[in-house]
Amino acid sequence: MDVSFVVSGFAVGLLVGMTGVGGGSLMTPLLTLLFGVSPAVAVGTDLAFASITKGVGTFTHRLRGTVHWDIVRRLCIGALPAALLASLSLKYFGTLNQDIGQLIRYMIGGSVLLTVVALLFKRKMLEWITAHPERQLQGRSLALATIVSGAVLGVLVTISSIGAGAIGATVLVLLYPRLTAAEVAGTDIAYAVPLTAIAAVGHWWLGSIDWNLLLALLVGSLPGITLGSYVARAVPEKLLRGLLAMILVTVAFKLIFKS
């Protein structure tokens, strides 16, 4: 087991515990840029990593009653078929193809930038939607918007492994502004479990999961997340999110413009 991967898992777990931002926004770019892991393997391994860690989180939120299963069902109706179609597309076009690898790199970079937007402007977007209740969707329109959002996230997550965390939570806040923070977190994690699991199975089928790497990341991340949750109480949230946004923007541009 490579100690550097364990340390990286710990570092990502620490940041996730401190900021609440999905690990994919950090782990996939880290594996791609720092360790030279191919984009396809980085995505596949991170999806397997996410399905395990989010499964544990869902169990906790279910016990606390902070999961809205009707919303989870709507998101899955859109996300799961989209994840299957995206996996089939990767199989058809070939994940080892250089052009496809570059496309995955661009998708990862774009997803990281979307995460930055969600990270910095989620509160302002929520304030706007709360101040304009007439703009809030209701009934069938809300259900349809949730299903479509799930489909978009399904494609994004399968190709880049990013989107189920900060982006998914922001979508929930905008569509369902009356949910509490705990309910947003619980619902976001719950729908992400079957999504990341199906996407991970697709990447396993494609042969793009490194199981030794996955084990090393899990060994490091679990204590990192625990420690980060405690440290977060002593560090200003605005400072943390600003620093993380700067890191993610730098990472995104390196991914997009790296030759």
PDB file of C-alpha atoms in Angstrom:
ATOM      1  CA  MET A   1       0.000   0.000   0.000  1.00  0.00           C
ATOM      2  CA  ASP A   2       1.511   3.332  -1.105  1.00  0.00           C
ATOM      3  CA  VAL A   3       1.791   5.654   1.902  1.00  0.00           C
ATOM      4  CA  SER A   4       1.416   8.717  -0.335  1.00  0.00           C
ATOM      5  CA  PHE A   5      -2.081   7.602  -1.325  1.00  0.00           C
ATOM      6  CA  VAL A   6      -3.012   7.058   2.339  1.00  0.00           C
ATOM      7  CA  VAL A   7      -1.756  10.563   3.163  1.00  0.00           C
ATOM      8  CA  SER A   8      -3.690  12.000   0.211  1.00  0.00           C
ATOM      9  CA  GLY A   9      -6.843  10.227   1.371  1.00  0.00           C
ATOM     10  CA  PHE A  10      -6.325  11.683   4.831  1.00  0.00           C
ATOM     11  CA  ALA A  11      -5.820  15.208   3.436  1.00  0.00           C
ATOM     12  CA  VAL A  12      -8.936  15.029   1.270  1.00  0.00           C
ATOM     13  CA  GLY A  13     -10.944  13.554   4.148  1.00  0.00           C
ATOM     14  CA  LEU A  14      -9.747  16.371   6.393  1.00  0.00           C
ATOM     15  CA  LEU A  15     -10.860  19.053   3.899  1.00  0.00           C
ATOM     16  CA  VAL A  16     -14.194  17.326   3.290  1.00  0.00           C
ATOM     17  CA  GLY A  17     -14.820  17.147   7.032  1.00  0.00           C
ATOM     18  CA  MET A  18     -13.923  20.829   7.437  1.00  0.00           C
ATOM     19  CA  THR A  19     -15.845  22.219   4.452  1.00  0.00           C
ATOM     20  CA  GLY A  20     -18.534  19.689   3.564  1.00  0.00           C
ATOM     21  CA  VAL A  21     -17.508  19.814  -0.123  1.00  0.00           C
ATOM     22  CA  GLY A  22     -17.729  16.482  -1.950  1.00  0.00           C
ATOM     23  CA  GLY A  23     -14.517  14.470  -2.070  1.00  0.00           C
ATOM     24  CA  GLY A  24     -14.715  14.070  -5.850  1.00  0.00           C
ATOM     25  CA  SER A  25     -13.993  17.765  -6.344  1.00  0.00           C
ATOM     26  CA  LEU A  26     -10.681  17.204  -4.578  1.00  0.00           C
ATOM     27  CA  MET A  27      -9.778  13.539  -5.008  1.00  0.00           C
ATOM     28  CA  THR A  28     -10.132  13.141  -8.770  1.00  0.00           C
ATOM     29  CA  PRO A  29      -8.033  16.229  -9.688  1.00  0.00           C
ATOM     30  CA  LEU A  30      -5.453  15.223  -7.052  1.00  0.00           C
ATOM     31  CA  LEU A  31      -5.034  11.740  -8.521  1.00  0.00           C
ATOM     32  CA  THR A  32      -4.876  13.121 -12.060  1.00  0.00           C
ATOM     33  CA  LEU A  33      -2.491  16.027 -11.516  1.00  0.00           C
ATOM     34  CA  LEU A  34      -0.262  14.957  -8.628  1.00  0.00           C
ATOM     35  CA  PHE A  35       0.065  11.221  -9.181  1.00  0.00           C
ATOM     36  CA  GLY A  36      -0.433  11.026 -12.945  1.00  0.00           C
ATOM     37  CA  VAL A  37      -3.325   8.576 -12.681  1.00  0.00           C
ATOM     38  CA  SER A  38      -5.222   8.423 -15.965  1.00  0.00           C
ATOM     39  CA  PRO A  39      -8.489  10.420 -15.909  1.00  0.00           C
ATOM     40  CA  ALA A  40     -10.626   7.298 -16.466  1.00  0.00           C
ATOM     41  CA  VAL A  41      -9.011   5.355 -13.587  1.00  0.00           C
ATOM     42  CA  ALA A  42      -9.134   8.412 -11.305  1.00  0.00           C
ATOM     43  CA  VAL A  43     -12.858   8.814 -11.979  1.00  0.00           C
ATOM     44  CA  GLY A  44     -13.668   5.111 -11.601  1.00  0.00           C
ATOM     45  CA  THR A  45     -11.719   4.699  -8.365  1.00  0.00           C
ATOM     46  CA  ASP A  46     -13.184   7.855  -6.859  1.00  0.00           C
ATOM     47  CA  LEU A  47     -16.729   6.703  -7.699  1.00  0.00           C
ATOM     48  CA  ALA A  48     -16.141   3.408  -5.871  1.00  0.00           C
ATOM     49  CA  PHE A  49     -14.668   5.407  -2.977  1.00  0.00           C
ATOM     50  CA  ALA A  50     -17.704   7.719  -2.899  1.00  0.00           C
ATOM     51  CA  SER A  51     -20.267   4.893  -3.006  1.00  0.00           C
ATOM     52  CA  ILE A  52     -18.739   3.319   0.119  1.00  0.00           C
ATOM     53  CA  THR A  53     -18.310   6.500   2.159  1.00  0.00           C
ATOM     54  CA  LYS A  54     -21.712   7.915   1.205  1.00  0.00           C
ATOM     55  CA  GLY A  55     -23.362   4.599   2.082  1.00  0.00           C
ATOM     56  CA  VAL A  56     -22.150   4.989   5.650  1.00  0.00           C
ATOM     57  CA  GLY A  57     -23.359   8.599   5.691  1.00  0.00           C
ATOM     58  CA  THR A  58     -26.814   7.620   4.428  1.00  0.00           C
ATOM     59  CA  PHE A  59     -27.255   5.127   7.263  1.00  0.00           C
ATOM     60  CA  THR A  60     -26.540   7.873   9.789  1.00  0.00           C
ATOM     61  CA  HIS A  61     -28.926  10.360   8.149  1.00  0.00           C
ATOM     62  CA  ARG A  62     -31.655   7.709   7.923  1.00  0.00           C
ATOM     63  CA  LEU A  63     -31.435   7.145  11.670  1.00  0.00           C
ATOM     64  CA  ARG A  64     -31.749  10.905  12.208  1.00  0.00           C
ATOM     65  CA  GLY A  65     -34.752  11.151   9.852  1.00  0.00           C
ATOM     66  CA  THR A  66     -33.101  13.756   7.615  1.00  0.00           C
ATOM     67  CA  VAL A  67     -33.688  12.048   4.247  1.00  0.00           C
ATOM     68  CA  HIS A  68     -36.630  13.028   2.006  1.00  0.00           C
ATOM     69  CA  TRP A  69     -37.157   9.776   0.134  1.00  0.00           C
ATOM     70  CA  ASP A  70     -39.668  11.262  -2.325  1.00  0.00           C
ATOM     71  CA  ILE A  71     -37.000  13.687  -3.547  1.00  0.00           C
ATOM     72  CA  VAL A  72     -34.416  10.891  -3.630  1.00  0.00           C
ATOM     73  CA  ARG A  73     -36.779   8.865  -5.833  1.00  0.00           C
ATOM     74  CA  ARG A  74     -37.241  11.735  -8.302  1.00  0.00           C
ATOM     75  CA  LEU A  75     -33.521  12.368  -8.555  1.00  0.00           C
ATOM     76  CA  CYS A  76     -32.827   8.665  -9.088  1.00  0.00           C
ATOM     77  CA  ILE A  77     -35.454   8.415 -11.846  1.00  0.00           C
ATOM     78  CA  GLY A  78     -33.320  10.867 -13.830  1.00  0.00           C
ATOM     79  CA  ALA A  79     -29.840  10.030 -12.545  1.00  0.00           C
ATOM     80  CA  LEU A  80     -29.675   6.234 -12.735  1.00  0.00           C
ATOM     81  CA  PRO A  81     -30.664   5.791 -16.419  1.00  0.00           C
ATOM     82  CA  ALA A  82     -28.375   8.704 -17.305  1.00  0.00           C
ATOM     83  CA  ALA A  83     -25.480   7.023 -15.465  1.00  0.00           C
ATOM     84  CA  LEU A  84     -26.100   3.769 -17.349  1.00  0.00           C
ATOM     85  CA  LEU A  85     -26.213   5.564 -20.710  1.00  0.00           C
ATOM     86  CA  ALA A  86     -23.033   7.505 -19.897  1.00  0.00           C
ATOM     87  CA  SER A  87     -21.251   4.249 -18.960  1.00  0.00           C
ATOM     88  CA  LEU A  88     -22.375   2.608 -22.216  1.00  0.00           C
ATOM     89  CA  SER A  89     -21.141   5.647 -24.140  1.00  0.00           C
ATOM     90  CA  LEU A  90     -17.720   5.411 -22.490  1.00  0.00           C
ATOM     91  CA  LYS A  91     -17.616   1.700 -23.339  1.00  0.00           C
ATOM     92  CA  TYR A  92     -18.574   2.373 -26.957  1.00  0.00           C
ATOM     93  CA  PHE A  93     -16.096   5.204 -27.521  1.00  0.00           C
ATOM     94  CA  GLY A  94     -13.349   3.654 -25.395  1.00  0.00           C
ATOM     95  CA  THR A  95     -11.965   5.135 -22.150  1.00  0.00           C
ATOM     96  CA  LEU A  96      -8.380   4.447 -23.256  1.00  0.00           C
ATOM     97  CA  ASN A  97      -8.713   6.582 -26.354  1.00  0.00           C
ATOM     98  CA  GLN A  98      -6.529   9.706 -26.035  1.00  0.00           C
ATOM     99  CA  ASP A  99      -9.270  12.044 -27.236  1.00  0.00           C
ATOM    100  CA  ILE A 100     -11.775  10.548 -24.768  1.00  0.00           C
ATOM    101  CA  GLY A 101      -9.214  10.870 -21.978  1.00  0.00           C
ATOM    102  CA  GLN A 102      -8.807  14.543 -22.837  1.00  0.00           C
ATOM    103  CA  LEU A 103     -12.596  14.983 -22.893  1.00  0.00           C
ATOM    104  CA  ILE A 104     -12.820  13.432 -19.421  1.00  0.00           C
ATOM    105  CA  ARG A 105     -10.114  15.842 -18.251  1.00  0.00           C
ATOM    106  CA  TYR A 106     -12.139  18.789 -19.578  1.00  0.00           C
ATOM    107  CA  MET A 107     -15.274  17.437 -17.912  1.00  0.00           C
ATOM    108  CA  ILE A 108     -13.437  17.151 -14.594  1.00  0.00           C
ATOM    109  CA  GLY A 109     -12.170  20.735 -14.916  1.00  0.00           C
ATOM    110  CA  GLY A 110     -15.613  22.059 -15.812  1.00  0.00           C
ATOM    111  CA  SER A 111     -17.208  20.170 -12.918  1.00  0.00           C
ATOM    112  CA  VAL A 112     -14.655  21.623 -10.506  1.00  0.00           C
ATOM    113  CA  LEU A 113     -15.527  25.137 -11.705  1.00  0.00           C
ATOM    114  CA  LEU A 114     -19.237  24.407 -11.190  1.00  0.00           C
ATOM    115  CA  THR A 115     -18.376  23.284  -7.673  1.00  0.00           C
ATOM    116  CA  VAL A 116     -16.649  26.625  -7.058  1.00  0.00           C
ATOM    117  CA  VAL A 117     -19.776  28.503  -8.198  1.00  0.00           C
ATOM    118  CA  ALA A 118     -21.917  26.360  -5.904  1.00  0.00           C
ATOM    119  CA  LEU A 119     -19.466  26.875  -3.058  1.00  0.00           C
ATOM    120  CA  LEU A 120     -19.304  30.673  -3.306  1.00  0.00           C
ATOM    121  CA  PHE A 121     -22.806  31.651  -4.379  1.00  0.00           C
ATOM    122  CA  LYS A 122     -25.149  29.061  -2.838  1.00  0.00           C
ATOM    123  CA  ARG A 123     -26.178  31.381  -0.009  1.00  0.00           C
ATOM    124  CA  LYS A 124     -26.891  34.307  -2.345  1.00  0.00           C
ATOM    125  CA  MET A 125     -28.895  32.080  -4.677  1.00  0.00           C
ATOM    126  CA  LEU A 126     -30.925  30.845  -1.721  1.00  0.00           C
ATOM    127  CA  GLU A 127     -31.557  34.403  -0.545  1.00  0.00           C
ATOM    128  CA  TRP A 128     -32.808  35.347  -4.011  1.00  0.00           C
ATOM    129  CA  ILE A 129     -35.135  32.369  -4.351  1.00  0.00           C
ATOM    130  CA  THR A 130     -36.491  32.963  -0.845  1.00  0.00           C
ATOM    131  CA  ALA A 131     -37.159  36.630  -1.637  1.00  0.00           C
ATOM    132  CA  HIS A 132     -39.075  35.656  -4.808  1.00  0.00           C
ATOM    133  CA  PRO A 133     -41.488  32.867  -3.780  1.00  0.00           C
ATOM    134  CA  GLU A 134     -43.430  33.358  -7.015  1.00  0.00           C
ATOM    135  CA  ARG A 135     -40.406  31.973  -8.900  1.00  0.00           C
ATOM    136  CA  GLN A 136     -40.388  28.720  -6.911  1.00  0.00           C
ATOM    137  CA  LEU A 137     -41.563  25.655  -8.796  1.00  0.00           C
ATOM    138  CA  GLN A 138     -44.516  23.643  -7.513  1.00  0.00           C
ATOM    139  CA  GLY A 139     -46.257  20.352  -8.239  1.00  0.00           C
ATOM    140  CA  ARG A 140     -45.545  18.675 -11.584  1.00  0.00           C
ATOM    141  CA  SER A 141     -43.069  21.356 -12.693  1.00  0.00           C
ATOM    142  CA  LEU A 142     -41.016  20.802  -9.535  1.00  0.00           C
ATOM    143  CA  ALA A 143     -41.065  17.031 -10.004  1.00  0.00           C
ATOM    144  CA  LEU A 144     -39.993  17.338 -13.655  1.00  0.00           C
ATOM    145  CA  ALA A 145     -37.208  19.810 -12.804  1.00  0.00           C
ATOM    146  CA  THR A 146     -35.932  17.398 -10.131  1.00  0.00           C
ATOM    147  CA  ILE A 147     -35.865  14.472 -12.578  1.00  0.00           C
ATOM    148  CA  VAL A 148     -34.066  16.536 -15.248  1.00  0.00           C
ATOM    149  CA  SER A 149     -31.539  17.782 -12.661  1.00  0.00           C
ATOM    150  CA  GLY A 150     -30.936  14.175 -11.641  1.00  0.00           C
ATOM    151  CA  ALA A 151     -30.259  13.210 -15.256  1.00  0.00           C
ATOM    152  CA  VAL A 152     -27.730  16.021 -15.722  1.00  0.00           C
ATOM    153  CA  LEU A 153     -25.992  15.110 -12.463  1.00  0.00           C
ATOM    154  CA  GLY A 154     -25.988  11.434 -13.478  1.00  0.00           C
ATOM    155  CA  VAL A 155     -24.026  12.164 -16.652  1.00  0.00           C
ATOM    156  CA  LEU A 156     -21.707  14.608 -14.881  1.00  0.00           C
ATOM    157  CA  VAL A 157     -20.924  12.221 -12.024  1.00  0.00           C
ATOM    158  CA  THR A 158     -20.345   9.194 -14.295  1.00  0.00           C
ATOM    159  CA  ILE A 159     -17.921  11.028 -16.572  1.00  0.00           C
ATOM    160  CA  SER A 160     -16.089  13.183 -14.026  1.00  0.00           C
ATOM    161  CA  SER A 161     -17.039  11.692 -10.577  1.00  0.00           C
ATOM    162  CA  ILE A 162     -17.878  15.274  -9.537  1.00  0.00           C
ATOM    163  CA  GLY A 163     -21.310  16.785  -8.999  1.00  0.00           C
ATOM    164  CA  ALA A 164     -23.062  14.670  -6.384  1.00  0.00           C
ATOM    165  CA  GLY A 165     -21.724  16.818  -3.516  1.00  0.00           C
ATOM    166  CA  ALA A 166     -21.665  20.608  -3.703  1.00  0.00           C
ATOM    167  CA  ILE A 167     -23.490  20.868  -7.045  1.00  0.00           C
ATOM    168  CA  GLY A 168     -26.185  18.395  -6.037  1.00  0.00           C
ATOM    169  CA  ALA A 169     -26.715  20.142  -2.714  1.00  0.00           C
ATOM    170  CA  THR A 170     -27.030  23.525  -4.447  1.00  0.00           C
ATOM    171  CA  VAL A 171     -29.661  22.118  -6.817  1.00  0.00           C
ATOM    172  CA  LEU A 172     -31.643  20.841  -3.833  1.00  0.00           C
ATOM    173  CA  VAL A 173     -31.417  24.204  -2.078  1.00  0.00           C
ATOM    174  CA  LEU A 174     -32.731  26.017  -5.163  1.00  0.00           C
ATOM    175  CA  LEU A 175     -35.538  23.549  -5.886  1.00  0.00           C
ATOM    176  CA  TYR A 176     -36.521  22.909  -2.265  1.00  0.00           C
ATOM    177  CA  PRO A 177     -35.582  26.050  -0.283  1.00  0.00           C
ATOM    178  CA  ARG A 178     -37.653  24.971   2.730  1.00  0.00           C
ATOM    179  CA  LEU A 179     -35.397  22.017   3.487  1.00  0.00           C
ATOM    180  CA  THR A 180     -33.110  22.406   6.502  1.00  0.00           C
ATOM    181  CA  ALA A 181     -29.338  22.128   6.047  1.00  0.00           C
ATOM    182  CA  ALA A 182     -29.395  18.642   7.581  1.00  0.00           C
ATOM    183  CA  GLU A 183     -32.208  17.546   5.246  1.00  0.00           C
ATOM    184  CA  VAL A 184     -30.327  18.871   2.198  1.00  0.00           C
ATOM    185  CA  ALA A 185     -27.195  16.987   3.272  1.00  0.00           C
ATOM    186  CA  GLY A 186     -29.075  13.777   4.061  1.00  0.00           C
ATOM    187  CA  THR A 187     -31.115  13.783   0.840  1.00  0.00           C
ATOM    188  CA  ASP A 188     -28.069  14.673  -1.282  1.00  0.00           C
ATOM    189  CA  ILE A 189     -26.020  11.832   0.217  1.00  0.00           C
ATOM    190  CA  ALA A 190     -28.878   9.312  -0.053  1.00  0.00           C
ATOM    191  CA  TYR A 191     -29.501   9.787  -3.788  1.00  0.00           C
ATOM    192  CA  ALA A 192     -25.752   9.823  -4.448  1.00  0.00           C
ATOM    193  CA  VAL A 193     -25.318   6.275  -3.093  1.00  0.00           C
ATOM    194  CA  PRO A 194     -27.135   4.400  -5.903  1.00  0.00           C
ATOM    195  CA  LEU A 195     -25.832   6.913  -8.457  1.00  0.00           C
ATOM    196  CA  THR A 196     -22.160   6.506  -7.527  1.00  0.00           C
ATOM    197  CA  ALA A 197     -22.632   2.739  -7.082  1.00  0.00           C
ATOM    198  CA  ILE A 198     -24.075   2.298 -10.589  1.00  0.00           C
ATOM    199  CA  ALA A 199     -21.443   4.590 -12.075  1.00  0.00           C
ATOM    200  CA  ALA A 200     -18.733   2.663 -10.187  1.00  0.00           C
ATOM    201  CA  VAL A 201     -20.065  -0.669 -11.506  1.00  0.00           C
ATOM    202  CA  GLY A 202     -19.952   0.826 -14.981  1.00  0.00           C
ATOM    203  CA  HIS A 203     -16.312   1.797 -14.510  1.00  0.00           C
ATOM    204  CA  TRP A 204     -15.540  -1.652 -13.047  1.00  0.00           C
ATOM    205  CA  TRP A 205     -17.021  -3.105 -16.238  1.00  0.00           C
ATOM    206  CA  LEU A 206     -14.785  -0.743 -18.189  1.00  0.00           C
ATOM    207  CA  GLY A 207     -11.762  -1.866 -16.154  1.00  0.00           C
ATOM    208  CA  SER A 208     -11.063   1.629 -14.799  1.00  0.00           C
ATOM    209  CA  ILE A 209     -10.993   0.979 -11.024  1.00  0.00           C
ATOM    210  CA  ASP A 210      -7.699   0.505  -9.163  1.00  0.00           C
ATOM    211  CA  TRP A 211      -8.674  -1.552  -6.097  1.00  0.00           C
ATOM    212  CA  ASN A 212      -5.328  -1.169  -4.282  1.00  0.00           C
ATOM    213  CA  LEU A 213      -5.559   2.586  -4.728  1.00  0.00           C
ATOM    214  CA  LEU A 214      -9.148   2.528  -3.464  1.00  0.00           C
ATOM    215  CA  LEU A 215      -8.143   0.681  -0.274  1.00  0.00           C
ATOM    216  CA  ALA A 216      -5.287   3.115   0.422  1.00  0.00           C
ATOM    217  CA  LEU A 217      -7.595   6.118  -0.007  1.00  0.00           C
ATOM    218  CA  LEU A 218     -10.190   4.643   2.362  1.00  0.00           C
ATOM    219  CA  VAL A 219      -7.565   3.907   5.032  1.00  0.00           C
ATOM    220  CA  GLY A 220      -6.501   7.563   4.993  1.00  0.00           C
ATOM    221  CA  SER A 221      -9.843   9.286   4.474  1.00  0.00           C
ATOM    222  CA  LEU A 222     -11.920   7.834   7.303  1.00  0.00           C
ATOM    223  CA  PRO A 223      -9.787   9.274  10.148  1.00  0.00           C
ATOM    224  CA  GLY A 224      -9.303  12.460   8.106  1.00  0.00           C
ATOM    225  CA  ILE A 225     -13.047  13.102   7.844  1.00  0.00           C
ATOM    226  CA  THR A 226     -13.477  12.488  11.568  1.00  0.00           C
ATOM    227  CA  LEU A 227     -10.688  14.910  12.507  1.00  0.00           C
ATOM    228  CA  GLY A 228     -11.871  17.521  10.003  1.00  0.00           C
ATOM    229  CA  SER A 229     -15.352  17.533  11.521  1.00  0.00           C
ATOM    230  CA  TYR A 230     -13.878  18.558  14.866  1.00  0.00           C
ATOM    231  CA  VAL A 231     -11.387  21.084  13.452  1.00  0.00           C
ATOM    232  CA  ALA A 232     -14.143  22.806  11.455  1.00  0.00           C
ATOM    233  CA  ARG A 233     -15.652  24.194  14.656  1.00  0.00           C
ATOM    234  CA  ALA A 234     -12.520  26.241  15.357  1.00  0.00           C
ATOM    235  CA  VAL A 235     -11.924  27.623  11.835  1.00  0.00           C
ATOM    236  CA  PRO A 236     -14.121  30.360  10.264  1.00  0.00           C
ATOM    237  CA  GLU A 237     -16.314  28.834   7.532  1.00  0.00           C
ATOM    238  CA  LYS A 238     -15.919  31.835   5.201  1.00  0.00           C
ATOM    239  CA  LEU A 239     -12.124  31.556   5.363  1.00  0.00           C
ATOM    240  CA  LEU A 240     -12.229  27.819   4.658  1.00  0.00           C
ATOM    241  CA  ARG A 241     -14.576  28.116   1.704  1.00  0.00           C
ATOM    242  CA  GLY A 242     -12.616  31.006   0.185  1.00  0.00           C
ATOM    243  CA  LEU A 243      -9.342  29.091   0.448  1.00  0.00           C
ATOM    244  CA  LEU A 244     -10.902  25.959  -0.993  1.00  0.00           C
ATOM    245  CA  ALA A 245     -12.416  27.937  -3.881  1.00  0.00           C
ATOM    246  CA  MET A 246      -8.974  29.331  -4.776  1.00  0.00           C
ATOM    247  CA  ILE A 247      -7.470  25.830  -4.747  1.00  0.00           C
ATOM    248  CA  LEU A 248     -10.254  24.419  -6.917  1.00  0.00           C
ATOM    249  CA  VAL A 249     -10.016  27.239  -9.485  1.00  0.00           C
ATOM    250  CA  THR A 250      -6.261  26.628  -9.808  1.00  0.00           C
ATOM    251  CA  VAL A 251      -6.842  22.893 -10.182  1.00  0.00           C
ATOM    252  CA  ALA A 252      -9.565  23.399 -12.810  1.00  0.00           C
ATOM    253  CA  PHE A 253      -7.383  25.611 -15.004  1.00  0.00           C
ATOM    254  CA  LYS A 254      -4.480  23.164 -14.779  1.00  0.00           C
ATOM    255  CA  LEU A 255      -6.777  20.335 -15.836  1.00  0.00           C
ATOM    256  CA  ILE A 256      -8.267  22.268 -18.745  1.00  0.00           C
ATOM    257  CA  PHE A 257      -5.105  23.879 -20.103  1.00  0.00           C
ATOM    258  CA  LYS A 258      -2.573  21.134 -19.342  1.00  0.00           C
ATOM    259  CA  SER A 259      -1.146  19.844 -22.594  1.00  0.00           C
TER     260      SER A 259
END
